[in-house]
CSV table of C-alpha atoms and ligand atoms in Angstrom, one decimal:
chain,number,residue,atom,x,y,z
A,80,UNK,CA,72.7,106.9,71.8
A,81,UNK,CA,74.4,103.4,72.0
A,82,UNK,CA,71.9,100.9,72.4
A,83,UNK,CA,72.9,98.9,76.0
A,84,UNK,CA,74.3,95.8,74.5
A,85,UNK,CA,76.5,97.7,73.0
A,86,UNK,CA,77.9,99.1,76.4
A,87,UNK,CA,81.5,98.5,77.8
A,88,UNK,CA,82.3,95.0,76.6
A,89,UNK,CA,85.4,94.7,78.9
A,90,UNK,CA,87.0,91.6,77.3
A,91,UNK,CA,88.2,89.5,80.0
A,92,UNK,CA,86.5,91.7,82.8
A,93,UNK,CA,83.2,92.9,82.5
A,94,UNK,CA,80.8,92.3,80.1
A,95,UNK,CA,77.4,93.5,79.6
A,96,UNK,CA,77.7,96.5,81.7
A,97,UNK,CA,78.5,100.3,82.0
A,98,UNK,CA,81.9,101.4,82.7
A,99,UNK,CA,82.8,101.9,86.1
A,100,UNK,CA,85.0,105.0,86.6
A,101,UNK,CA,83.5,106.3,89.8
A,102,UNK,CA,86.1,106.7,92.9
A,103,UNK,CA,85.6,103.6,93.9
A,104,UNK,CA,84.1,100.6,93.7
A,105,UNK,CA,86.7,100.5,90.6
A,106,UNK,CA,86.9,98.2,87.4
A,107,UNK,CA,89.2,95.0,88.7
A,108,UNK,CA,91.9,93.3,86.7
A,109,UNK,CA,90.6,90.2,84.7
A,110,UNK,CA,93.2,88.3,87.1
A,111,UNK,CA,91.7,89.5,90.1
A,112,UNK,CA,87.9,88.8,88.4
A,113,UNK,CA,89.2,85.6,88.0
A,114,UNK,CA,90.7,85.0,91.4
A,115,UNK,CA,87.6,86.6,93.1
A,116,UNK,CA,85.1,84.7,91.3
A,117,UNK,CA,85.5,81.2,92.7
A,118,UNK,CA,83.1,79.0,95.0
A,119,UNK,CA,83.9,80.0,98.7
A,120,UNK,CA,87.0,78.7,99.7
A,121,UNK,CA,87.1,77.8,103.5
A,122,UNK,CA,89.3,79.9,105.0
A,123,UNK,CA,91.4,76.3,106.4
A,124,UNK,CA,92.4,75.5,103.0
A,125,UNK,CA,96.0,75.5,102.5
A,126,UNK,CA,95.6,78.0,99.3
A,127,UNK,CA,93.8,80.6,101.1
A,128,UNK,CA,96.1,80.6,104.5
A,129,UNK,CA,98.8,81.2,102.0
A,130,UNK,CA,97.1,84.1,100.3
A,131,UNK,CA,96.5,85.7,103.8
A,132,UNK,CA,99.9,85.5,104.8
A,133,UNK,CA,101.3,86.6,101.1
A,134,UNK,CA,98.8,89.4,101.1
A,135,UNK,CA,99.9,90.7,104.3
A,136,UNK,CA,103.7,90.6,103.3
A,137,UNK,CA,103.3,92.1,100.1
A,138,UNK,CA,101.4,95.2,101.8
A,139,UNK,CA,104.7,95.8,103.4
A,140,UNK,CA,106.4,96.1,100.5
A,141,UNK,CA,103.2,98.5,99.2
A,142,UNK,CA,103.0,100.5,102.1
A,143,UNK,CA,107.1,100.7,102.9
A,144,UNK,CA,106.2,99.7,106.2
A,145,UNK,CA,109.7,99.0,108.5
A,146,UNK,CA,111.0,97.0,111.1
A,147,UNK,CA,108.4,96.8,114.0
A,148,UNK,CA,105.4,97.8,111.5
A,149,UNK,CA,102.2,95.4,111.4
A,150,UNK,CA,100.1,94.9,108.3
A,151,UNK,CA,96.2,93.9,109.2
A,152,UNK,CA,93.6,92.8,106.5
A,153,UNK,CA,90.6,92.8,107.9
A,154,UNK,CA,86.6,92.3,106.5
A,155,UNK,CA,84.8,95.3,106.6
A,156,UNK,CA,84.9,98.7,104.6
A,157,UNK,CA,87.2,101.5,105.3
A,158,UNK,CA,85.2,103.2,107.8
A,159,UNK,CA,86.1,100.1,110.0
A,160,UNK,CA,89.7,101.1,109.5
A,161,UNK,CA,89.1,104.5,110.9
A,162,UNK,CA,87.1,103.3,113.9
A,163,UNK,CA,90.0,100.8,114.5
A,164,UNK,CA,92.6,103.4,114.7
A,165,UNK,CA,90.7,105.9,116.6
A,166,UNK,CA,89.9,103.1,119.4
A,167,UNK,CA,93.2,101.8,119.5
A,168,UNK,CA,94.8,105.0,119.5
A,169,UNK,CA,92.9,106.8,121.7
A,170,UNK,CA,90.9,107.0,124.9
A,171,UNK,CA,87.9,109.2,125.5
A,172,UNK,CA,88.8,112.6,126.9
A,173,UNK,CA,92.2,112.3,124.6
A,174,UNK,CA,93.0,115.1,122.0
A,175,UNK,CA,93.5,114.9,118.3
A,176,UNK,CA,94.0,117.6,115.6
A,177,UNK,CA,92.2,116.7,112.1
A,178,UNK,CA,93.3,118.3,108.6
A,179,UNK,CA,90.1,119.0,107.2
A,180,UNK,CA,90.1,118.7,103.2
A,181,UNK,CA,86.9,117.7,102.6
A,182,UNK,CA,84.0,115.1,103.4
A,183,UNK,CA,86.0,112.4,104.5
A,184,UNK,CA,87.8,114.4,107.4
A,185,UNK,CA,84.0,114.6,108.4
A,186,UNK,CA,84.0,111.0,108.3
A,187,UNK,CA,87.2,110.9,110.3
A,188,UNK,CA,85.7,113.7,113.2
A,189,UNK,CA,82.6,111.4,113.7
A,190,UNK,CA,84.5,108.7,114.2
A,191,UNK,CA,86.8,110.5,116.7
A,192,UNK,CA,83.9,111.9,118.4
A,193,UNK,CA,81.8,108.7,118.6
A,194,UNK,CA,85.3,107.5,120.6
A,195,UNK,CA,85.0,110.3,123.2
A,196,UNK,CA,88.1,112.2,121.6
A,197,UNK,CA,88.1,116.3,121.6
A,198,UNK,CA,88.8,117.1,118.2
A,199,UNK,CA,90.6,120.1,116.9
A,200,UNK,CA,90.7,121.1,113.1
A,201,UNK,CA,92.8,123.0,110.7
A,202,UNK,CA,90.2,123.5,107.7
A,203,UNK,CA,91.1,124.8,104.2
A,204,UNK,CA,88.5,125.9,101.7
A,205,UNK,CA,87.1,123.1,99.3
A,206,UNK,CA,90.2,122.4,96.6
A,207,UNK,CA,92.9,123.6,98.7
A,208,UNK,CA,95.1,122.0,101.8
A,209,UNK,CA,96.1,123.9,105.0
A,210,UNK,CA,99.9,125.4,105.2
A,211,UNK,CA,102.1,123.0,106.8
A,212,UNK,CA,103.0,125.8,109.2
A,213,UNK,CA,99.3,126.2,109.6
A,214,UNK,CA,98.9,122.7,110.9
A,215,UNK,CA,102.2,123.4,113.1
A,216,UNK,CA,100.3,126.4,114.9
A,217,UNK,CA,97.3,124.0,115.4
A,218,UNK,CA,99.4,121.4,116.7
A,219,UNK,CA,101.3,123.7,119.4
A,220,UNK,CA,98.3,125.0,120.3
A,221,UNK,CA,96.1,121.7,121.4
A,222,UNK,CA,97.6,118.6,123.2
A,223,UNK,CA,96.7,116.3,120.5
A,224,UNK,CA,97.9,112.7,120.8
A,225,UNK,CA,97.2,111.8,117.1
A,226,UNK,CA,97.3,114.0,113.9
A,227,UNK,CA,94.6,112.7,111.4
A,228,UNK,CA,94.6,113.7,107.6
A,229,UNK,CA,93.2,112.4,104.1
A,230,UNK,CA,95.9,111.5,101.8
A,231,UNK,CA,93.2,111.6,99.2
A,232,UNK,CA,90.4,113.5,100.1
A,233,UNK,CA,87.6,111.7,97.4
A,234,UNK,CA,85.3,114.4,97.6
A,235,UNK,CA,87.7,117.0,96.2
A,236,UNK,CA,90.4,115.3,94.6
A,237,UNK,CA,93.0,117.3,97.1
A,238,UNK,CA,96.1,115.6,98.0
A,239,UNK,CA,97.8,116.5,101.2
A,240,UNK,CA,101.7,116.2,101.8
A,241,UNK,CA,102.1,113.3,104.3
A,242,UNK,CA,105.7,113.6,104.4
A,243,UNK,CA,105.5,116.7,105.7
A,244,UNK,CA,102.5,116.4,108.2
A,245,UNK,CA,104.1,113.3,109.4
A,246,UNK,CA,107.6,114.8,110.1
A,247,UNK,CA,105.9,117.9,112.3
A,248,UNK,CA,103.9,115.1,114.1
A,249,UNK,CA,106.9,113.0,114.5
A,250,UNK,CA,108.7,116.7,115.8
A,251,UNK,CA,106.2,116.9,118.8
A,252,UNK,CA,105.8,113.2,119.9
A,253,UNK,CA,102.5,112.9,117.9
A,254,UNK,CA,101.4,110.0,116.1
A,255,UNK,CA,100.6,110.3,112.4
A,256,UNK,CA,97.6,108.7,110.8
A,257,UNK,CA,96.8,108.9,107.2
A,258,UNK,CA,93.8,107.7,105.4
A,259,UNK,CA,94.7,106.1,102.3
A,260,UNK,CA,91.6,104.7,101.1
A,261,UNK,CA,91.4,107.0,97.8
A,262,UNK,CA,95.2,106.5,97.7
A,263,UNK,CA,96.7,103.6,98.9
A,264,UNK,CA,99.1,102.2,96.0
A,265,UNK,CA,98.3,104.9,93.7
A,266,UNK,CA,100.4,107.9,95.5
A,267,UNK,CA,103.8,108.0,96.7
A,268,UNK,CA,103.8,106.9,100.7
A,269,UNK,CA,107.1,105.8,102.6
A,270,UNK,CA,105.6,104.9,105.8
A,271,UNK,CA,108.9,103.8,107.5
A,272,UNK,CA,110.8,106.7,105.7
A,273,UNK,CA,108.5,109.6,106.5
A,274,UNK,CA,107.7,108.0,110.2
A,275,UNK,CA,103.6,107.9,109.6
A,276,UNK,CA,102.2,105.5,112.2
A,277,UNK,CA,99.2,104.5,110.6
A,278,UNK,CA,97.9,104.0,107.2
A,279,UNK,CA,95.0,102.6,106.0
A,280,UNK,CA,93.0,102.0,102.8
A,281,UNK,CA,89.8,99.9,101.6
A,282,UNK,CA,90.4,97.2,99.0
A,283,UNK,CA,87.7,98.8,96.5
A,284,UNK,CA,90.0,101.4,95.4
A,285,UNK,CA,93.5,101.8,94.1
A,286,UNK,CA,93.9,98.2,95.7
A,287,UNK,CA,92.4,96.9,92.7
A,288,UNK,CA,89.4,94.9,94.2
A,289,UNK,CA,85.8,94.6,94.9
A,290,UNK,CA,84.6,96.6,98.5
A,291,UNK,CA,84.9,94.3,101.6
A,292,UNK,CA,88.6,94.5,103.0
A,293,UNK,CA,89.7,97.3,105.2
A,294,UNK,CA,94.0,97.2,105.3
A,295,UNK,CA,96.0,98.5,107.1
A,296,UNK,CA,99.5,99.0,108.9
A,297,UNK,CA,100.5,100.2,112.2
A,298,UNK,CA,103.8,101.1,112.9
A,299,UNK,CA,105.9,100.3,116.0
A,300,UNK,CA,104.7,103.8,118.2
A,301,UNK,CA,101.0,102.9,117.0
A,302,UNK,CA,101.2,99.3,118.4
A,303,UNK,CA,102.7,100.3,121.8
A,304,UNK,CA,99.8,103.1,122.0
A,305,UNK,CA,97.4,100.4,121.5
A,306,UNK,CA,98.6,98.0,124.1
A,307,UNK,CA,98.8,101.1,126.6
A,308,UNK,CA,95.8,102.5,126.0
A,309,UNK,CA,93.5,102.2,129.3
A,310,UNK,CA,89.8,102.0,127.4
A,311,UNK,CA,89.0,98.7,126.1
A,312,UNK,CA,86.9,99.0,122.8
A,313,UNK,CA,84.8,96.3,121.0
A,314,UNK,CA,86.3,93.0,120.6
A,315,UNK,CA,86.3,93.0,116.8
A,316,UNK,CA,87.9,96.4,116.5
A,317,UNK,CA,90.8,95.3,118.7
A,318,UNK,CA,94.3,95.5,116.8
A,319,UNK,CA,95.5,93.3,119.7
A,320,UNK,CA,92.6,90.6,119.1
A,321,UNK,CA,93.7,90.2,115.6
A,322,UNK,CA,97.5,90.4,116.0
A,323,UNK,CA,98.1,86.6,116.5
A,324,UNK,CA,95.6,86.1,113.7
A,325,UNK,CA,98.1,88.2,111.1
A,326,UNK,CA,101.4,86.8,112.7
A,327,UNK,CA,100.4,83.4,112.4
A,328,UNK,CA,99.2,83.8,108.6
A,329,UNK,CA,102.2,85.7,107.9
A,330,UNK,CA,104.2,82.9,109.3
A,331,UNK,CA,102.2,80.2,106.8
A,332,UNK,CA,99.7,78.6,109.3
A,333,UNK,CA,95.9,79.3,110.0
A,334,UNK,CA,94.4,80.5,113.3
A,335,UNK,CA,91.0,81.8,113.5
A,336,UNK,CA,89.1,84.6,115.2
A,337,UNK,CA,86.5,85.6,112.8
A,338,UNK,CA,85.8,84.4,109.7
A,339,UNK,CA,88.1,85.9,106.7
A,340,UNK,CA,86.2,87.2,103.6
A,341,UNK,CA,88.1,84.2,101.4
A,342,UNK,CA,87.2,85.3,98.0
A,343,UNK,CA,88.6,88.6,99.0
A,344,UNK,CA,91.8,87.1,100.4
A,345,UNK,CA,92.5,85.1,97.7
A,346,UNK,CA,92.0,87.7,95.2
A,347,UNK,CA,94.4,90.4,97.3
A,348,UNK,CA,97.3,87.9,96.9
A,349,UNK,CA,96.8,88.2,93.0
A,350,UNK,CA,96.0,92.3,93.5
A,351,UNK,CA,99.0,93.1,95.7
A,352,UNK,CA,101.2,90.8,93.3
A,353,UNK,CA,100.1,93.0,90.0
A,354,UNK,CA,101.0,96.2,91.8
A,355,UNK,CA,104.4,94.6,92.5
A,356,UNK,CA,104.9,93.2,89.4
A,357,UNK,CA,104.2,96.4,87.5
A,358,UNK,CA,107.2,98.0,85.3
A,359,UNK,CA,106.7,101.0,83.7
A,360,UNK,CA,109.8,102.9,81.8
A,361,UNK,CA,112.7,101.6,83.9
A,362,UNK,CA,110.4,101.6,87.4
A,363,UNK,CA,109.4,98.4,89.0
A,364,UNK,CA,106.6,97.4,91.5
A,365,UNK,CA,104.8,100.4,93.6
A,366,UNK,CA,106.8,103.0,92.2
A,367,UNK,CA,105.8,102.0,88.3
A,368,UNK,CA,102.4,101.7,89.8
A,369,UNK,CA,102.1,105.0,90.9
A,370,UNK,CA,103.8,106.6,88.0
A,371,UNK,CA,101.4,105.2,85.9
A,372,UNK,CA,98.5,106.6,88.0
A,373,UNK,CA,100.3,109.7,87.9
A,374,UNK,CA,100.3,109.8,84.4
A,375,UNK,CA,96.6,109.1,84.0
A,376,UNK,CA,95.7,111.3,86.1
A,377,UNK,CA,97.9,114.4,84.0
A,378,UNK,CA,96.2,112.8,81.2
A,379,UNK,CA,92.8,112.8,82.4
A,380,UNK,CA,93.4,116.7,83.2
A,381,UNK,CA,94.7,117.3,80.0
A,382,UNK,CA,91.6,116.2,78.5
A,383,UNK,CA,89.1,118.4,80.9
A,384,UNK,CA,91.6,121.6,80.0
A,385,UNK,CA,91.3,120.8,76.5
A,386,UNK,CA,87.6,120.5,76.7
A,387,UNK,CA,87.6,124.1,78.7
A,388,UNK,CA,86.9,122.7,82.0
A,389,UNK,CA,88.3,123.3,85.4
A,390,UNK,CA,89.0,121.1,88.5
A,391,UNK,CA,88.3,121.0,92.0
A,392,UNK,CA,92.2,121.5,93.5
A,393,UNK,CA,93.5,124.9,93.3
A,394,UNK,CA,96.8,123.7,92.1
A,395,UNK,CA,98.2,121.3,90.3
A,396,UNK,CA,100.5,120.4,93.0
A,397,UNK,CA,97.3,119.2,95.2
A,398,UNK,CA,95.9,117.2,92.5
A,399,UNK,CA,95.1,113.3,93.1
A,400,UNK,CA,96.2,110.7,90.8
A,401,UNK,CA,93.1,108.7,91.5
A,402,UNK,CA,90.5,110.7,90.5
A,403,UNK,CA,89.5,113.9,88.9
A,404,UNK,CA,87.0,116.6,90.9
A,405,UNK,CA,85.7,118.3,87.5
A,406,UNK,CA,83.9,121.4,87.7
A,407,UNK,CA,80.5,122.2,85.3
A,408,UNK,CA,81.2,124.7,82.7
A,409,UNK,CA,78.8,127.6,83.1
A,410,UNK,CA,75.4,126.2,81.8
A,411,UNK,CA,75.6,122.8,82.3
A,412,UNK,CA,74.7,121.3,85.7
A,413,UNK,CA,74.5,118.1,87.5
A,414,UNK,CA,72.0,116.5,84.7
A,415,UNK,CA,75.4,116.1,82.8
A,416,UNK,CA,76.2,113.1,85.0
A,417,UNK,CA,73.0,111.2,83.7
A,418,UNK,CA,74.0,112.0,80.6
A,419,UNK,CA,77.2,110.5,80.5
A,420,UNK,CA,76.0,107.1,82.4
A,421,UNK,CA,73.8,106.9,79.4
A,422,UNK,CA,76.6,106.8,77.3
A,423,UNK,CA,78.0,104.0,79.0
A,424,UNK,CA,80.1,105.3,81.7
A,425,UNK,CA,79.4,105.7,85.5
A,426,UNK,CA,81.0,108.7,87.1
A,427,UNK,CA,80.1,110.0,90.3
A,428,UNK,CA,78.4,113.3,91.5
A,429,UNK,CA,80.2,115.8,93.4
A,430,UNK,CA,80.2,115.4,97.5
A,431,UNK,CA,81.8,118.1,99.5
A,432,UNK,CA,78.3,119.4,100.9
A,433,UNK,CA,79.6,123.4,100.2
A,434,UNK,CA,79.4,122.8,96.6
A,435,UNK,CA,78.1,119.3,95.3
A,436,UNK,CA,76.0,120.6,92.6
A,437,UNK,CA,79.0,122.2,90.7
A,438,UNK,CA,81.3,119.3,90.0
A,439,UNK,CA,81.3,115.7,89.0
A,440,UNK,CA,84.2,113.0,89.9
A,441,UNK,CA,85.9,110.7,87.5
A,442,UNK,CA,87.9,107.8,89.2
A,443,UNK,CA,90.8,106.9,87.6
A,444,UNK,CA,92.9,104.1,89.3
A,445,UNK,CA,93.6,100.3,89.2
A,446,UNK,CA,92.9,98.3,86.3
A,447,UNK,CA,92.0,101.2,84.0
A,448,UNK,CA,95.5,102.7,84.4
A,449,UNK,CA,96.9,99.9,82.3
A,450,UNK,CA,93.9,100.7,79.6
A,451,UNK,CA,93.8,103.7,77.5
A,452,UNK,CA,91.1,102.5,75.6
A,453,UNK,CA,88.7,102.7,78.4
A,454,UNK,CA,90.2,105.8,79.2
A,455,UNK,CA,89.4,107.3,75.9
A,456,UNK,CA,86.0,106.2,76.1
A,457,UNK,CA,85.6,108.1,79.5
A,458,UNK,CA,86.6,111.1,77.8
A,459,UNK,CA,84.4,110.9,74.8
A,460,UNK,CA,81.3,109.7,77.5
A,461,UNK,CA,82.1,113.0,79.0
A,462,UNK,CA,82.6,115.1,75.8
A,463,UNK,CA,79.5,113.6,73.9
A,464,UNK,CA,77.5,114.2,77.2
A,465,UNK,CA,78.4,117.8,76.9
A,466,UNK,CA,77.4,118.4,73.6
A,467,UNK,CA,74.1,116.6,74.0
A,468,UNK,CA,73.6,118.9,76.7
A,469,UNK,CA,74.6,122.4,74.4
A,470,UNK,CA,78.2,122.5,75.5
A,471,UNK,CA,80.0,121.5,72.6
A,472,UNK,CA,83.4,120.7,72.8
A,473,UNK,CA,86.2,119.0,70.7
A,474,UNK,CA,86.1,115.8,72.4
A,475,UNK,CA,88.5,114.4,69.8
A,476,UNK,CA,91.2,117.0,70.7
A,477,UNK,CA,90.6,116.1,74.4
A,478,UNK,CA,91.3,112.5,73.6
A,479,UNK,CA,94.4,113.5,71.8
A,480,UNK,CA,95.8,115.6,74.4
A,481,UNK,CA,95.5,112.9,77.3
A,482,UNK,CA,96.6,109.9,74.6
A,483,UNK,CA,99.3,112.5,74.4
A,484,UNK,CA,100.0,112.6,78.1
A,485,UNK,CA,99.5,109.3,78.7
A,486,UNK,CA,102.4,108.0,76.3
A,487,UNK,CA,101.9,104.6,74.2
A,488,UNK,CA,104.0,102.8,76.7
A,489,UNK,CA,101.8,103.3,79.7
A,490,UNK,CA,99.9,100.1,78.3
A,491,UNK,CA,99.7,96.9,80.3
A,492,UNK,CA,102.8,95.0,80.2
B,770,PMP,N1,87.7,107.6,103.6
B,770,PMP,C1,88.1,108.0,102.0
B,770,PMP,C2,89.3,109.1,101.7
B,770,PMP,C3,86.9,107.3,101.2
B,770,PMP,O1,87.1,108.1,99.9
B,770,PMP,C4,86.1,106.7,101.8
B,770,PMP,C5,85.0,105.7,100.9
B,770,PMP,N2,84.9,106.6,99.9
B,770,PMP,C6,86.2,106.3,103.0
B,770,PMP,C7,87.4,107.1,103.9
B,770,PMP,C8,85.0,105.2,103.6
B,770,PMP,O2,85.5,104.1,103.4
B,770,PMP,P1,84.4,102.9,102.9
B,770,PMP,O3,83.0,103.6,102.3
B,770,PMP,O4,84.8,101.7,102.3
B,770,PMP,O5,83.8,102.8,104.7
């Protein structure tokens, strides 16, 4: 077993600690870490005001948002963004349709029910996603004002089809809201072209930041709905209280409602710039970033397949770029997670309540997608931990399979 001081020296990023390969929080880049790790700046300092405004403008690009769309960046976690979507769009007594692909749909249901919304659900077995026809039928059978779906469910690694869902919702005059917490910046999302109304995320995933920011864009129809809702909501959750703060910052000047997470704001400008300045095989910006994640996802799945391990998503088309939900092979149980951690790589246990003890999760988003060496280390830790538990696998072959899939050009530029 490696000695603890040998674990995971990540030059310029983290040192003296295990490699964090859970589906968020994630390893951040050296530049993001440098921007974040400073004495707390004041929210009126010009460079903070500029970072706030620039971050909002950059979000428009990453979200592919169109005219009339409004970006928001608020101190809080992803659940805050969920709460804000629910209370700004819906009144108590309104109906909503929830596309349930796992654990985080349950979270969304709780959030909506807390608002007094009547929730209808289209659910699929773990690893699958409801067909668009089922969603269409469910929409027609209720009076939903909004449709909610999780772009990537972090409990199963299942990816939905936001383009199809947004089109369905739009065709029936229903708002569409997508939880991009485990997806934004790593999975394709064309907010304007697809006509999606709200797309939210949190900083600790593919945005490449530490936890602490809720980031979302509300389209013109969603903003209009927030103005016409009848029931007030708590002040901190009210989009329209935050709106002038976002507008003034994007226009280059300071305004105050509640203290922003200044270190995170400064780091956000850097993280969003890293996404928009990525380059990969002729692709640029968010396209390059998404392709980098797609390739990483395929590479990791190639490694698991080489080890004879299955994944939770039922089909390749449902597999997220951002994480692997890997089934334990016969004879192996959840103690594998501890053995992987002992090898210096922190992975996560299963989360879907129906099968949490049958699989584990490996996050692969953000900075690590530019570091094949860290991906190799992760695959080796899993392979070695399986071997130590009496389930010998071809770890070297698995690493090779992954690197072949990745291609050497996936290294950071
Ligand atoms: N939605 C999804 C898809 C998530 O993965 C998470 C967090 N893992 C959340 C919502 C909730 O975000 P947070 O923990 O930042 O509140």
